[in-house]
JSON list of C-alpha atoms and ligand atoms in Angstrom, two decimals:
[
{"chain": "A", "resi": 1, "resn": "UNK", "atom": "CA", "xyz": [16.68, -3.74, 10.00]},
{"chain": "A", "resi": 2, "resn": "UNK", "atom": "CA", "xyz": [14.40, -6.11, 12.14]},
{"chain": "A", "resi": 3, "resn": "UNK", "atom": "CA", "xyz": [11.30, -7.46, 10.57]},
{"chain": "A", "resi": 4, "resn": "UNK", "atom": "CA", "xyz": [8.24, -7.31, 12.28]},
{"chain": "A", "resi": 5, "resn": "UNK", "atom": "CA", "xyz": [4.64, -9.01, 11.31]},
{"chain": "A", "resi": 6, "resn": "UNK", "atom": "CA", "xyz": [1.63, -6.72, 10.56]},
{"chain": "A", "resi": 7, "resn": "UNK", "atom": "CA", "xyz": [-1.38, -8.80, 11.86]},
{"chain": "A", "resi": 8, "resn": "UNK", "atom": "CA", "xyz": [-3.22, -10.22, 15.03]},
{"chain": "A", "resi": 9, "resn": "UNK", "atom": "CA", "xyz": [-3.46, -13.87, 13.56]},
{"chain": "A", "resi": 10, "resn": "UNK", "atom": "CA", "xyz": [-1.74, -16.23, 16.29]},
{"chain": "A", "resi": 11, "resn": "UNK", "atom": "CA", "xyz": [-1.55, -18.71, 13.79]},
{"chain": "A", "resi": 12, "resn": "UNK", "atom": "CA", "xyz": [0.65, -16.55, 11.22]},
{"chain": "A", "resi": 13, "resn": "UNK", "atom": "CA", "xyz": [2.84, -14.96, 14.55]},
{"chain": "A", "resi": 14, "resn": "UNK", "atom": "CA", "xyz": [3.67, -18.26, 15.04]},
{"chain": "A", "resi": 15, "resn": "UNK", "atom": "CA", "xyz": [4.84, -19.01, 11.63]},
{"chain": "A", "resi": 16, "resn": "UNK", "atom": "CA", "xyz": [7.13, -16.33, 11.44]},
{"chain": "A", "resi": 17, "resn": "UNK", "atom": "CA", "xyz": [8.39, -16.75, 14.89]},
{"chain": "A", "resi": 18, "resn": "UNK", "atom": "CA", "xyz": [9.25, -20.52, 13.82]},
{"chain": "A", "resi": 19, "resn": "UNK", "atom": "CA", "xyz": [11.60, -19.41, 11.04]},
{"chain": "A", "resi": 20, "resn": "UNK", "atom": "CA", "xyz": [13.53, -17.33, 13.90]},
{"chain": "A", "resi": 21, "resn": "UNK", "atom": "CA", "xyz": [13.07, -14.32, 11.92]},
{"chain": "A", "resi": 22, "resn": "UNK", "atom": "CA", "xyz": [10.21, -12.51, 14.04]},
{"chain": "A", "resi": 23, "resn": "UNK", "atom": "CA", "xyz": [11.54, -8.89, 15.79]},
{"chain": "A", "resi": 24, "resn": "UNK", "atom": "CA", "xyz": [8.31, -7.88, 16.55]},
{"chain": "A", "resi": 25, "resn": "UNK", "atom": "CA", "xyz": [4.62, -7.36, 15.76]},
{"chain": "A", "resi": 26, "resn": "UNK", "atom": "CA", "xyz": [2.42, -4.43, 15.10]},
{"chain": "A", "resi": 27, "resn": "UNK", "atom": "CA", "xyz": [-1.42, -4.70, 15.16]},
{"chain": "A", "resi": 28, "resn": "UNK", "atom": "CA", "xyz": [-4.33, -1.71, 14.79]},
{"chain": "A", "resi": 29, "resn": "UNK", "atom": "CA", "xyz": [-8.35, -1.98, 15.43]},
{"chain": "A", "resi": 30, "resn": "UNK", "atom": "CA", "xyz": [-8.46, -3.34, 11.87]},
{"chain": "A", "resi": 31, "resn": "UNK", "atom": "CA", "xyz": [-6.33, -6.10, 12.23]},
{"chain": "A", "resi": 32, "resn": "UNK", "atom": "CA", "xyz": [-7.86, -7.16, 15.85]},
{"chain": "A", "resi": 33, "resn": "UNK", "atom": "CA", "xyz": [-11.47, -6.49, 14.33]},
{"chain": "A", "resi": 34, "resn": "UNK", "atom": "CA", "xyz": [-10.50, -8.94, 11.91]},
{"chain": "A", "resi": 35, "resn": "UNK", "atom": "CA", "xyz": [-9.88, -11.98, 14.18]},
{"chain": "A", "resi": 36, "resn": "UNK", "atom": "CA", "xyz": [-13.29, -11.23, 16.26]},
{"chain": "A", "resi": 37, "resn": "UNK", "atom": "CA", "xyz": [-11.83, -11.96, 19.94]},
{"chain": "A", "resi": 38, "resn": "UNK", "atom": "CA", "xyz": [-14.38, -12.19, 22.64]},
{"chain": "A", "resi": 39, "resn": "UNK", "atom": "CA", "xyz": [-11.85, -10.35, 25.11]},
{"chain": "A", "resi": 40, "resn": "UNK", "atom": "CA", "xyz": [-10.24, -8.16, 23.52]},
{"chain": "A", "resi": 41, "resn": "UNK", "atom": "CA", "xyz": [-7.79, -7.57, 26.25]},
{"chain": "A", "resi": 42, "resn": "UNK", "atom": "CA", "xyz": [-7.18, -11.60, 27.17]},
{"chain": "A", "resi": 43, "resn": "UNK", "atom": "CA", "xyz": [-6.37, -11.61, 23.11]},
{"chain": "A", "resi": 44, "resn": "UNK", "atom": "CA", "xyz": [-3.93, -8.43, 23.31]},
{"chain": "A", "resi": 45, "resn": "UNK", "atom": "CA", "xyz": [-2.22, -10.26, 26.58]},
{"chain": "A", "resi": 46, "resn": "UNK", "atom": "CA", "xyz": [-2.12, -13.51, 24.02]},
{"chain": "A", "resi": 47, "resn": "UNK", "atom": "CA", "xyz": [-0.28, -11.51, 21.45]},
{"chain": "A", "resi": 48, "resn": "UNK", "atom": "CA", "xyz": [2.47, -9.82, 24.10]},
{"chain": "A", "resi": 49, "resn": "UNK", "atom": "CA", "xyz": [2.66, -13.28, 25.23]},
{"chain": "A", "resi": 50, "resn": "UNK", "atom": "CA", "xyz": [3.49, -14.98, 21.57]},
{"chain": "A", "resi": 51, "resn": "UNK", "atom": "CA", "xyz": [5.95, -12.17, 20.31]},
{"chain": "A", "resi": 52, "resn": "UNK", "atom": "CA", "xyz": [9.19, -12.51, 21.82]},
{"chain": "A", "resi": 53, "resn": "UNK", "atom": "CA", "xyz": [9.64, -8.71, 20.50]},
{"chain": "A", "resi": 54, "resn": "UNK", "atom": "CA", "xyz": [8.15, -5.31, 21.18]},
{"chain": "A", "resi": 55, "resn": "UNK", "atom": "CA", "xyz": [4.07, -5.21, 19.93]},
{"chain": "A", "resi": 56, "resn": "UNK", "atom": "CA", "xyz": [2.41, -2.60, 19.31]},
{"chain": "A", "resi": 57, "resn": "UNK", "atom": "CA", "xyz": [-1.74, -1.81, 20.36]},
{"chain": "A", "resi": 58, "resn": "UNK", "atom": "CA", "xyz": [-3.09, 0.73, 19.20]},
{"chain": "A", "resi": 59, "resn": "UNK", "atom": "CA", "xyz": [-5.52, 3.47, 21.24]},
{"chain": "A", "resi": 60, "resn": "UNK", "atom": "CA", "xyz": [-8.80, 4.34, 19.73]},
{"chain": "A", "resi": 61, "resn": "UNK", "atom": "CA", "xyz": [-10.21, 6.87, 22.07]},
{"chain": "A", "resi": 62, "resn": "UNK", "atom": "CA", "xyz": [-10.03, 10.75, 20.67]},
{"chain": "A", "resi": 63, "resn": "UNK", "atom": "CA", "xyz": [-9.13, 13.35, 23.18]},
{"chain": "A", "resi": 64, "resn": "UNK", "atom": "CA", "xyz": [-5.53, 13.98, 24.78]},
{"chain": "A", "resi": 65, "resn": "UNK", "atom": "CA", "xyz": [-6.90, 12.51, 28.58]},
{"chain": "A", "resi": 66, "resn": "UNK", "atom": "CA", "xyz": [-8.90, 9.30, 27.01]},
{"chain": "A", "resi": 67, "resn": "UNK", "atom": "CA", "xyz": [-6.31, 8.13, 24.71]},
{"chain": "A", "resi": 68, "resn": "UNK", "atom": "CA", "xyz": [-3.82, 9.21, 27.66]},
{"chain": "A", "resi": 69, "resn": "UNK", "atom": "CA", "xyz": [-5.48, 6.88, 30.06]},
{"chain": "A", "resi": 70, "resn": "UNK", "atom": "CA", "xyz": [-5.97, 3.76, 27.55]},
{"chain": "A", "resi": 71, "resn": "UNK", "atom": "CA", "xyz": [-2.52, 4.26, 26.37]},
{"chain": "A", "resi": 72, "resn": "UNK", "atom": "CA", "xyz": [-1.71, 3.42, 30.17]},
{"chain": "A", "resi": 73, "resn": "UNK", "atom": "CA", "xyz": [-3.96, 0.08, 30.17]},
{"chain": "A", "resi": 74, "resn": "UNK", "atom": "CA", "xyz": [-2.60, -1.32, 27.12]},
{"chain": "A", "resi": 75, "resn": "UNK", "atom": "CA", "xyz": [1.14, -0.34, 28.67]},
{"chain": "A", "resi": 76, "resn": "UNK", "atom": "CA", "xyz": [-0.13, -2.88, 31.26]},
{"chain": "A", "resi": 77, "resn": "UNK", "atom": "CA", "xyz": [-1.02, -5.74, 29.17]},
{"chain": "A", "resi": 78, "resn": "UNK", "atom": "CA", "xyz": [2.65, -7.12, 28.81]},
{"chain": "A", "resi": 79, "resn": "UNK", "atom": "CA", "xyz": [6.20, -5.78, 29.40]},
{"chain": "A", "resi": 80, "resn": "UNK", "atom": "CA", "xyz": [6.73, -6.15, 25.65]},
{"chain": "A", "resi": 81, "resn": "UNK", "atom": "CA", "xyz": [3.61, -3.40, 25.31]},
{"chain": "A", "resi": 82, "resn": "UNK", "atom": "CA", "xyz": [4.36, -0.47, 23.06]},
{"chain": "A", "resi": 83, "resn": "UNK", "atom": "CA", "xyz": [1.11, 2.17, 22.97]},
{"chain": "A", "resi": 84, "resn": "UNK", "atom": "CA", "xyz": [0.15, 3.60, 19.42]},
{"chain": "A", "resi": 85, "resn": "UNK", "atom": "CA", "xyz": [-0.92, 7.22, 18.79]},
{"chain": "A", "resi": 86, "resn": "UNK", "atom": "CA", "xyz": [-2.52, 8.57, 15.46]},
{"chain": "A", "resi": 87, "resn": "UNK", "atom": "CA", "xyz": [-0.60, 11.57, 14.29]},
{"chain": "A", "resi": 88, "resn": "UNK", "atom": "CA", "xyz": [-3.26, 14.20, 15.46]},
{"chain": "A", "resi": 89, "resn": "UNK", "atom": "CA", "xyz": [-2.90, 16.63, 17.93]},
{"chain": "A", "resi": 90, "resn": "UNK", "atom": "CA", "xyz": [-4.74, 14.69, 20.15]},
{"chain": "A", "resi": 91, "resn": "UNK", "atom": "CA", "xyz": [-2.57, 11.70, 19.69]},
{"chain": "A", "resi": 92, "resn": "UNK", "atom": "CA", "xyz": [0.78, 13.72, 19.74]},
{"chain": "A", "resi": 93, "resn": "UNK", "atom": "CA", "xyz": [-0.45, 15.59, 23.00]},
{"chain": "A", "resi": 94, "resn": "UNK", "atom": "CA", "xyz": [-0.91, 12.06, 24.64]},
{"chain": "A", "resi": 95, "resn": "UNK", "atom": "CA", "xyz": [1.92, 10.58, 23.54]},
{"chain": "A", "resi": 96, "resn": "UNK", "atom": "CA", "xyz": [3.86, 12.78, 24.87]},
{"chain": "A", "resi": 97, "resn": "UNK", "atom": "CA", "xyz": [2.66, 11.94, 28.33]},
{"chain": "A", "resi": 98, "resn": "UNK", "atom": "CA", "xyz": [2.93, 8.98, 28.14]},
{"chain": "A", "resi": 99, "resn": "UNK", "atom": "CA", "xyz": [6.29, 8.76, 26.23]},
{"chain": "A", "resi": 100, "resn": "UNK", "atom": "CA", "xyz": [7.53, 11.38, 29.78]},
{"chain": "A", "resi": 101, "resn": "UNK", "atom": "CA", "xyz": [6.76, 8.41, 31.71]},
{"chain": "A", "resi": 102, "resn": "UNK", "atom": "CA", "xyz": [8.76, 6.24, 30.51]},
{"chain": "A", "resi": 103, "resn": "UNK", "atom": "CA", "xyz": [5.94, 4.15, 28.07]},
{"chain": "A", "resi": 104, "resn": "UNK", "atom": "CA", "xyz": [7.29, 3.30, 24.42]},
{"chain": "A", "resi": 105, "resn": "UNK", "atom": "CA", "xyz": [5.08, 4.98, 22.07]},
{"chain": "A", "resi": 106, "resn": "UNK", "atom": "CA", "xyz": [4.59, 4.27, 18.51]},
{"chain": "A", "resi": 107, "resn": "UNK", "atom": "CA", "xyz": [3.10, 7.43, 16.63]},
{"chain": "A", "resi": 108, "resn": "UNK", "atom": "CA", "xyz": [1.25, 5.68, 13.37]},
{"chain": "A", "resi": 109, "resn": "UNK", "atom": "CA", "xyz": [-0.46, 7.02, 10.34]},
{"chain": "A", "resi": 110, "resn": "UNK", "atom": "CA", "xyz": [1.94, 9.15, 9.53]},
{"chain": "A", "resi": 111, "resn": "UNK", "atom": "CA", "xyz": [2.19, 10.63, 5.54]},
{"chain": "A", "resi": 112, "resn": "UNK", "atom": "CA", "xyz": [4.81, 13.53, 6.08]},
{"chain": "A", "resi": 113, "resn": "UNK", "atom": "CA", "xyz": [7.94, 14.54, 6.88]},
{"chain": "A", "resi": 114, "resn": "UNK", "atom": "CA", "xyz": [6.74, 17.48, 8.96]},
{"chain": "A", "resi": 115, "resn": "UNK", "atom": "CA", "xyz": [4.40, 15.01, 10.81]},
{"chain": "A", "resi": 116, "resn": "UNK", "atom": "CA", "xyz": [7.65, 12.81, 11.55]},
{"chain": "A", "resi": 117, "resn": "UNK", "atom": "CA", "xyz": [9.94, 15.68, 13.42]},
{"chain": "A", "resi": 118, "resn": "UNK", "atom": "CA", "xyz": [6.61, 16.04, 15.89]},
{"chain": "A", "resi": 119, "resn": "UNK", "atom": "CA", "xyz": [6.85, 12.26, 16.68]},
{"chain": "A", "resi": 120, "resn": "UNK", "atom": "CA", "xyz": [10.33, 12.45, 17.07]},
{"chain": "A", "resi": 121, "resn": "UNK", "atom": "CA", "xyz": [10.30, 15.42, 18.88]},
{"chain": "A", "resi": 122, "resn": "UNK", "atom": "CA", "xyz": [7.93, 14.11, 21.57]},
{"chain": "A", "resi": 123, "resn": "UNK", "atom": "CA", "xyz": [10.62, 11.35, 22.23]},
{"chain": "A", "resi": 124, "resn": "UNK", "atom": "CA", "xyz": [7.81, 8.34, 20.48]},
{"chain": "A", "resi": 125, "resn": "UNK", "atom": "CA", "xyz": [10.44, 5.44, 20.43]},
{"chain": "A", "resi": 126, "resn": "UNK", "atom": "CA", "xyz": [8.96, 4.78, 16.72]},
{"chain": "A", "resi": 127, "resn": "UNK", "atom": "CA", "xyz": [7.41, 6.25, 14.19]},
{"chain": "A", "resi": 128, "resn": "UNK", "atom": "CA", "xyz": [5.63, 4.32, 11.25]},
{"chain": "A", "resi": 129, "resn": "UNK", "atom": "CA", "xyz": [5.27, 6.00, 7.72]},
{"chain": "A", "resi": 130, "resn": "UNK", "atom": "CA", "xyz": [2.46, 4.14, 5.63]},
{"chain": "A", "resi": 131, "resn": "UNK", "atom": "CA", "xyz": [4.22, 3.71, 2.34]},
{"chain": "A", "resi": 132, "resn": "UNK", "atom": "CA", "xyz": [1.67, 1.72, 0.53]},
{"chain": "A", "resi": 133, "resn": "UNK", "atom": "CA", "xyz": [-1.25, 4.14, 1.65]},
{"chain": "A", "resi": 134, "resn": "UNK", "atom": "CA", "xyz": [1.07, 7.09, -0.12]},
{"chain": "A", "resi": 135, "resn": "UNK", "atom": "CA", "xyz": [1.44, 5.08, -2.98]},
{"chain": "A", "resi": 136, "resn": "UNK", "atom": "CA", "xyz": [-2.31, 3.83, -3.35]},
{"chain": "A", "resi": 137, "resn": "UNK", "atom": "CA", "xyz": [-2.77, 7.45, -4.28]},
{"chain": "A", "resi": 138, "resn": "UNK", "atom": "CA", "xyz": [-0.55, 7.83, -6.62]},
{"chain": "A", "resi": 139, "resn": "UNK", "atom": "CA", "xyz": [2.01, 9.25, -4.91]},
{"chain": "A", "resi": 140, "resn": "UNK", "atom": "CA", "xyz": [5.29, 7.86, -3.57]},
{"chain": "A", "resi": 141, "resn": "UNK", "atom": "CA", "xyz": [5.70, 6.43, -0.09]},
{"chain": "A", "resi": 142, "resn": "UNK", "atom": "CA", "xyz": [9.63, 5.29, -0.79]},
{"chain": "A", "resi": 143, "resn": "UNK", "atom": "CA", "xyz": [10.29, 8.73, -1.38]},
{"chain": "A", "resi": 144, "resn": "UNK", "atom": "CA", "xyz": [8.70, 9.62, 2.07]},
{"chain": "A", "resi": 145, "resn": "UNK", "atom": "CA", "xyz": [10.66, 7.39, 3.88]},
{"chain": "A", "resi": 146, "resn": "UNK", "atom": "CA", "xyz": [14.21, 8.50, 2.39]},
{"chain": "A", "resi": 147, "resn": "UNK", "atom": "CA", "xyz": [13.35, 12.45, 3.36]},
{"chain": "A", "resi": 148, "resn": "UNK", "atom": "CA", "xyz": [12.47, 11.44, 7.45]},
{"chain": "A", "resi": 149, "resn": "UNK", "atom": "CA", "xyz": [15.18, 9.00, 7.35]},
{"chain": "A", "resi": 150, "resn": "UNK", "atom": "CA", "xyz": [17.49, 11.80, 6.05]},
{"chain": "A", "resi": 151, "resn": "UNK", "atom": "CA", "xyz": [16.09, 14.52, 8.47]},
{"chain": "A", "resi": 152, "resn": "UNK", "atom": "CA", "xyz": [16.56, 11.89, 10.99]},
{"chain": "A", "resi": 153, "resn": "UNK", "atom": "CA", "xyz": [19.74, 10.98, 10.41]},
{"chain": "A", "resi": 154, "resn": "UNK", "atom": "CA", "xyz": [20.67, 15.20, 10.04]},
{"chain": "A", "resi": 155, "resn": "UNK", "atom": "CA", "xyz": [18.58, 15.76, 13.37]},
{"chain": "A", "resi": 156, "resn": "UNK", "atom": "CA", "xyz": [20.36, 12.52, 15.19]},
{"chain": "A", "resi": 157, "resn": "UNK", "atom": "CA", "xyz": [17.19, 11.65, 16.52]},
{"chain": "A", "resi": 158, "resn": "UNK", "atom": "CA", "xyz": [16.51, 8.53, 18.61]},
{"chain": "A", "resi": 159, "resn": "UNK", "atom": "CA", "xyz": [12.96, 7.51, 17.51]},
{"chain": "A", "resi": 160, "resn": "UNK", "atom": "CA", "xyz": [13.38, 4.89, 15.12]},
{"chain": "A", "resi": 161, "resn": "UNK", "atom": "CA", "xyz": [11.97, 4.80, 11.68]},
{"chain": "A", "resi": 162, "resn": "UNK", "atom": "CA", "xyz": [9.21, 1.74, 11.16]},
{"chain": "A", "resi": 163, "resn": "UNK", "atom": "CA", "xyz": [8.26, 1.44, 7.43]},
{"chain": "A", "resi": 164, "resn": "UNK", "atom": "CA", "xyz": [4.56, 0.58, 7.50]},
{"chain": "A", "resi": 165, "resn": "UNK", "atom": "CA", "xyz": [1.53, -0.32, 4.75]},
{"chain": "A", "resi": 166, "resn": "UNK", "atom": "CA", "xyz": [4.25, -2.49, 2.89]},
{"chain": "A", "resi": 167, "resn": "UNK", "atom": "CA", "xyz": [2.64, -4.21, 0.05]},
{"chain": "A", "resi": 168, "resn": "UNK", "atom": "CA", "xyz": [5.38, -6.38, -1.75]},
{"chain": "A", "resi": 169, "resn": "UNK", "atom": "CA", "xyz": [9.06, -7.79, -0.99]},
{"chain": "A", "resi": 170, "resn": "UNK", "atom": "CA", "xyz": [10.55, -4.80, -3.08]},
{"chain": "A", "resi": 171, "resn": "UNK", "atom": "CA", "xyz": [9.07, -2.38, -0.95]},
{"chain": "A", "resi": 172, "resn": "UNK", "atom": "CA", "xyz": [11.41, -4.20, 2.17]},
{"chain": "A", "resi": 173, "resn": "UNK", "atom": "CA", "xyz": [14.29, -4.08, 0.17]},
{"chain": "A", "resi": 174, "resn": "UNK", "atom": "CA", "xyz": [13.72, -0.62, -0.96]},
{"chain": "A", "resi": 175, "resn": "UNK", "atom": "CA", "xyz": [13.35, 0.28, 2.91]},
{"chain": "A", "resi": 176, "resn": "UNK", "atom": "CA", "xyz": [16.17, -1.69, 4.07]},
{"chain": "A", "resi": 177, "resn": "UNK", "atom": "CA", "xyz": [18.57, 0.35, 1.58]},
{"chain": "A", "resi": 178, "resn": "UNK", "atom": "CA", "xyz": [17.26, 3.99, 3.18]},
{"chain": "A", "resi": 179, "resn": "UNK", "atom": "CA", "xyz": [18.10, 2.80, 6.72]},
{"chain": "A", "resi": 180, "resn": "UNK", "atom": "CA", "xyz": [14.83, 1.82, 8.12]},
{"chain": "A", "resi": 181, "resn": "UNK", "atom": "CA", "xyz": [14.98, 0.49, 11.36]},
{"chain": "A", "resi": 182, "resn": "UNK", "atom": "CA", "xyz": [12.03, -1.90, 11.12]},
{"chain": "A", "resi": 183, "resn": "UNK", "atom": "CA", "xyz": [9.93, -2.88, 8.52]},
{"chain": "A", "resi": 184, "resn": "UNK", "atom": "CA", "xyz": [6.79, -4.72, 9.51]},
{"chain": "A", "resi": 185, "resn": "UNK", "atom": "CA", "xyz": [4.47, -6.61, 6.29]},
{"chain": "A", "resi": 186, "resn": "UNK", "atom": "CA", "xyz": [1.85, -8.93, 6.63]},
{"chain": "A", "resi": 187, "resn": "UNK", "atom": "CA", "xyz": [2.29, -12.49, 6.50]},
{"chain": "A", "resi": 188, "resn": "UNK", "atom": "CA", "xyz": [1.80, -12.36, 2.78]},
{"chain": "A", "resi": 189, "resn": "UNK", "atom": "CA", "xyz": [4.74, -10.39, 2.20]},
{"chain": "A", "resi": 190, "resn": "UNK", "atom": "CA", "xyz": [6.57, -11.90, 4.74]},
{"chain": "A", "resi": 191, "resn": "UNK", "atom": "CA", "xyz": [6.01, -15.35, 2.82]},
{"chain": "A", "resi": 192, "resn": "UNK", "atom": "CA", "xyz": [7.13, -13.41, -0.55]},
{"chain": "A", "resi": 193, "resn": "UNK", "atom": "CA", "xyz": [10.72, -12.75, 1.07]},
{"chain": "A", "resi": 194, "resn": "UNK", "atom": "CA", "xyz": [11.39, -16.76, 1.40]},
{"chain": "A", "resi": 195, "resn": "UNK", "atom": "CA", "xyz": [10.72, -17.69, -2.27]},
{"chain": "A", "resi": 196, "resn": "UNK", "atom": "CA", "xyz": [12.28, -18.03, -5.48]},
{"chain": "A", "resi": 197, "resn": "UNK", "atom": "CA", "xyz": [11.95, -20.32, -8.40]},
{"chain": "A", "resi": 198, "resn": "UNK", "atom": "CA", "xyz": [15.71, -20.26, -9.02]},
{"chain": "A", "resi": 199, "resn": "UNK", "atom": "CA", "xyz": [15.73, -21.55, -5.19]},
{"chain": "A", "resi": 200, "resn": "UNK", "atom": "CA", "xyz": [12.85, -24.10, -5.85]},
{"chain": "A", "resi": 201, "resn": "UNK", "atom": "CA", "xyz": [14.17, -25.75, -9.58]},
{"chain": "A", "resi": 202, "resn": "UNK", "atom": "CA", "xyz": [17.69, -25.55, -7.86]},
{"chain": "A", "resi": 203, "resn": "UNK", "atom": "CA", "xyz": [16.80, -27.56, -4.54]},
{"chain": "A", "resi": 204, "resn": "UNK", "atom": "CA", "xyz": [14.29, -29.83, -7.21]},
{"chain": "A", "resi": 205, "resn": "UNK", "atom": "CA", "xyz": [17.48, -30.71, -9.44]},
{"chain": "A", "resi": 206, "resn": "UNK", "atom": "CA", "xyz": [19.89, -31.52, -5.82]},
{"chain": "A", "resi": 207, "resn": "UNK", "atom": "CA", "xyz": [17.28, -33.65, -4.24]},
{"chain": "A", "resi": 208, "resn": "UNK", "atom": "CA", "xyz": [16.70, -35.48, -7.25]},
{"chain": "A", "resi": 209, "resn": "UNK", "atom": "CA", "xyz": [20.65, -36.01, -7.75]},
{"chain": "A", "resi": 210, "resn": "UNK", "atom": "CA", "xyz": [20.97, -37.19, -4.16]},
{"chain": "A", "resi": 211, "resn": "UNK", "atom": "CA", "xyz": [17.96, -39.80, -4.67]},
{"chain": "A", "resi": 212, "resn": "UNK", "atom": "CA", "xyz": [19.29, -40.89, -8.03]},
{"chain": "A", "resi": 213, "resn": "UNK", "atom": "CA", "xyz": [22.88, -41.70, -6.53]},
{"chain": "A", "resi": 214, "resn": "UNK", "atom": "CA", "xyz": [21.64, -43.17, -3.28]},
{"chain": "A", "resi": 215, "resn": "UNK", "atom": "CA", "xyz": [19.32, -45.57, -6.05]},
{"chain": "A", "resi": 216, "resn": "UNK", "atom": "CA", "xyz": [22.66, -46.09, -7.88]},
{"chain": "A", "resi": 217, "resn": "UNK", "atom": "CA", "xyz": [24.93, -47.01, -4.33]},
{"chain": "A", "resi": 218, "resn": "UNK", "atom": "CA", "xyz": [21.43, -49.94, -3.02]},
{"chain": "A", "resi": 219, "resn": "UNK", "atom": "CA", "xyz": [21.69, -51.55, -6.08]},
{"chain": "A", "resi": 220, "resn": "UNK", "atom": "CA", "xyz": [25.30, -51.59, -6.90]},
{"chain": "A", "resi": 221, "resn": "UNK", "atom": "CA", "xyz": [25.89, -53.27, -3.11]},
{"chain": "B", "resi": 1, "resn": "LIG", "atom": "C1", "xyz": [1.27, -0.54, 10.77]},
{"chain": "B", "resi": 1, "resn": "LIG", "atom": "O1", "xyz": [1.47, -0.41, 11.94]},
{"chain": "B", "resi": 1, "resn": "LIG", "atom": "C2", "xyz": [-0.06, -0.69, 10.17]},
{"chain": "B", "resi": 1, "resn": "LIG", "atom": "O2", "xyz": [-0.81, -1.60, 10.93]},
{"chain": "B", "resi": 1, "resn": "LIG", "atom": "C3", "xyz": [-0.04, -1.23, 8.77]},
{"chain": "B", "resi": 1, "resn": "LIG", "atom": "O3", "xyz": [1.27, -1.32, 8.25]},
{"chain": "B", "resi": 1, "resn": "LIG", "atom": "C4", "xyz": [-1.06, -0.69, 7.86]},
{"chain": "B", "resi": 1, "resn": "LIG", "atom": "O4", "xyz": [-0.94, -1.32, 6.60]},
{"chain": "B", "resi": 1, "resn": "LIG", "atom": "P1", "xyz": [-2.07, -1.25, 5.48]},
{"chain": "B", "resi": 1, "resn": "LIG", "atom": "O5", "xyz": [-1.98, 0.09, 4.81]},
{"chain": "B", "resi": 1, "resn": "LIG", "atom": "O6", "xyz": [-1.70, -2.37, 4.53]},
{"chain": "B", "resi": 1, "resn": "LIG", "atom": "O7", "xyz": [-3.38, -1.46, 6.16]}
]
């Protein structure tokens, strides 16, 4: 499962990509909105440019021909480009074009199964169930993901399965164990994964071994 970074900080991208662990990004208007850019495009070209990985922008225009023709622009702004839909007809309709010609699509906001056979069956090369957003209202977003990783799997569909809206290191492992492809968290979560106090009290107890014994070897010479 590769682990991409939910966010459009260039300062958190380029933790993650330091620990050698970054397969990707994925961004939406929230996320950009966030950091303020003045360009928005020079920042999107910034973010292809950082990610040695497939990122995902996201189109915010609402008919089939707008979102079409900005899906085409932000296909432009880097090789590594991969154009967002919203699971609407709109969106699907688009996508579809665009996925024809050859442009990696990435059909978001998805919260069915039903709604993940239409992304895969316009050939999106991803598809990204929000599991926290399902489970924010009280329902349950793991359970999502194992039913359109099943039907996948039963279907042998290409798209690959992107577990989105993850909240909390469990929710990784829980998605690695169903056969997500990808998994993208924020840099929060991300920073979760690393620690443990067993690893912490453990690495406390070596290092002060190591300093007591090199103490022990200065003064004994
Ligand atoms: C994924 O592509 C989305 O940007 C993201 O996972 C949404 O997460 P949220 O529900 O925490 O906003």
């Amino acid at each position: 499962m590769k682990l991409f970074l939910d966010t459009a900080n260039l300062d958190e991208i380029r933790e993650i990509k330091r620990w050698g662990v970054l397969g990707g990004l994925t961004s939406n208007p929230t996320l950009i909105a966030k950091e303020a850019p003045h360009d928005i495009e020079t920042y999107m070209k910034e973010l292809c440019a950082e990610v040695d990985g497939p990122v995902s922008l996201e189109t915010t225009l609402e008919t089939a021909d707008e979102i079409y023709e900005q899906g085409l622009g932000l296909a432009g702004i880097g090789p590594n480009a991969v154009v967002k839909v919203a699971m609407t007809a709109e969106g699907i309709s688009a996508g579809k074009r665009l996925a024809d010609q050859g442009v990696p699509i990435n059909v978001t906001l998805v919260f069915s199964p039903a709604q993940a056979i239409l992304a895969a069956e316009i050939g999106a090369t991803y598809v990204s169930p929000f599991l926290g957003r399902v489970d924010d209202i009280a329902s349950d977003g793991m359970y999502l993901l194992k039913e359109i990783c099943e039907i996948y799997e039963v279907q042998g569909y290409d798209t690959l399965v992107l577990a989105a809206s993850l909240r909390h290191p469990m929710h990784v492992v829980e998605a690695a164990k169903l056969g997500a492809d990808v998994a993208t968290m924020p840099y929060d979560v991300f920073s979760k994964l690393v620690k443990h106090p067993l690893t912490d009290l453990g690495l406390d107890r070596f290092l002060s071994d190591w300093n007591k014994l090199q103490k022990e070897l200065k003064e004994g010479a």
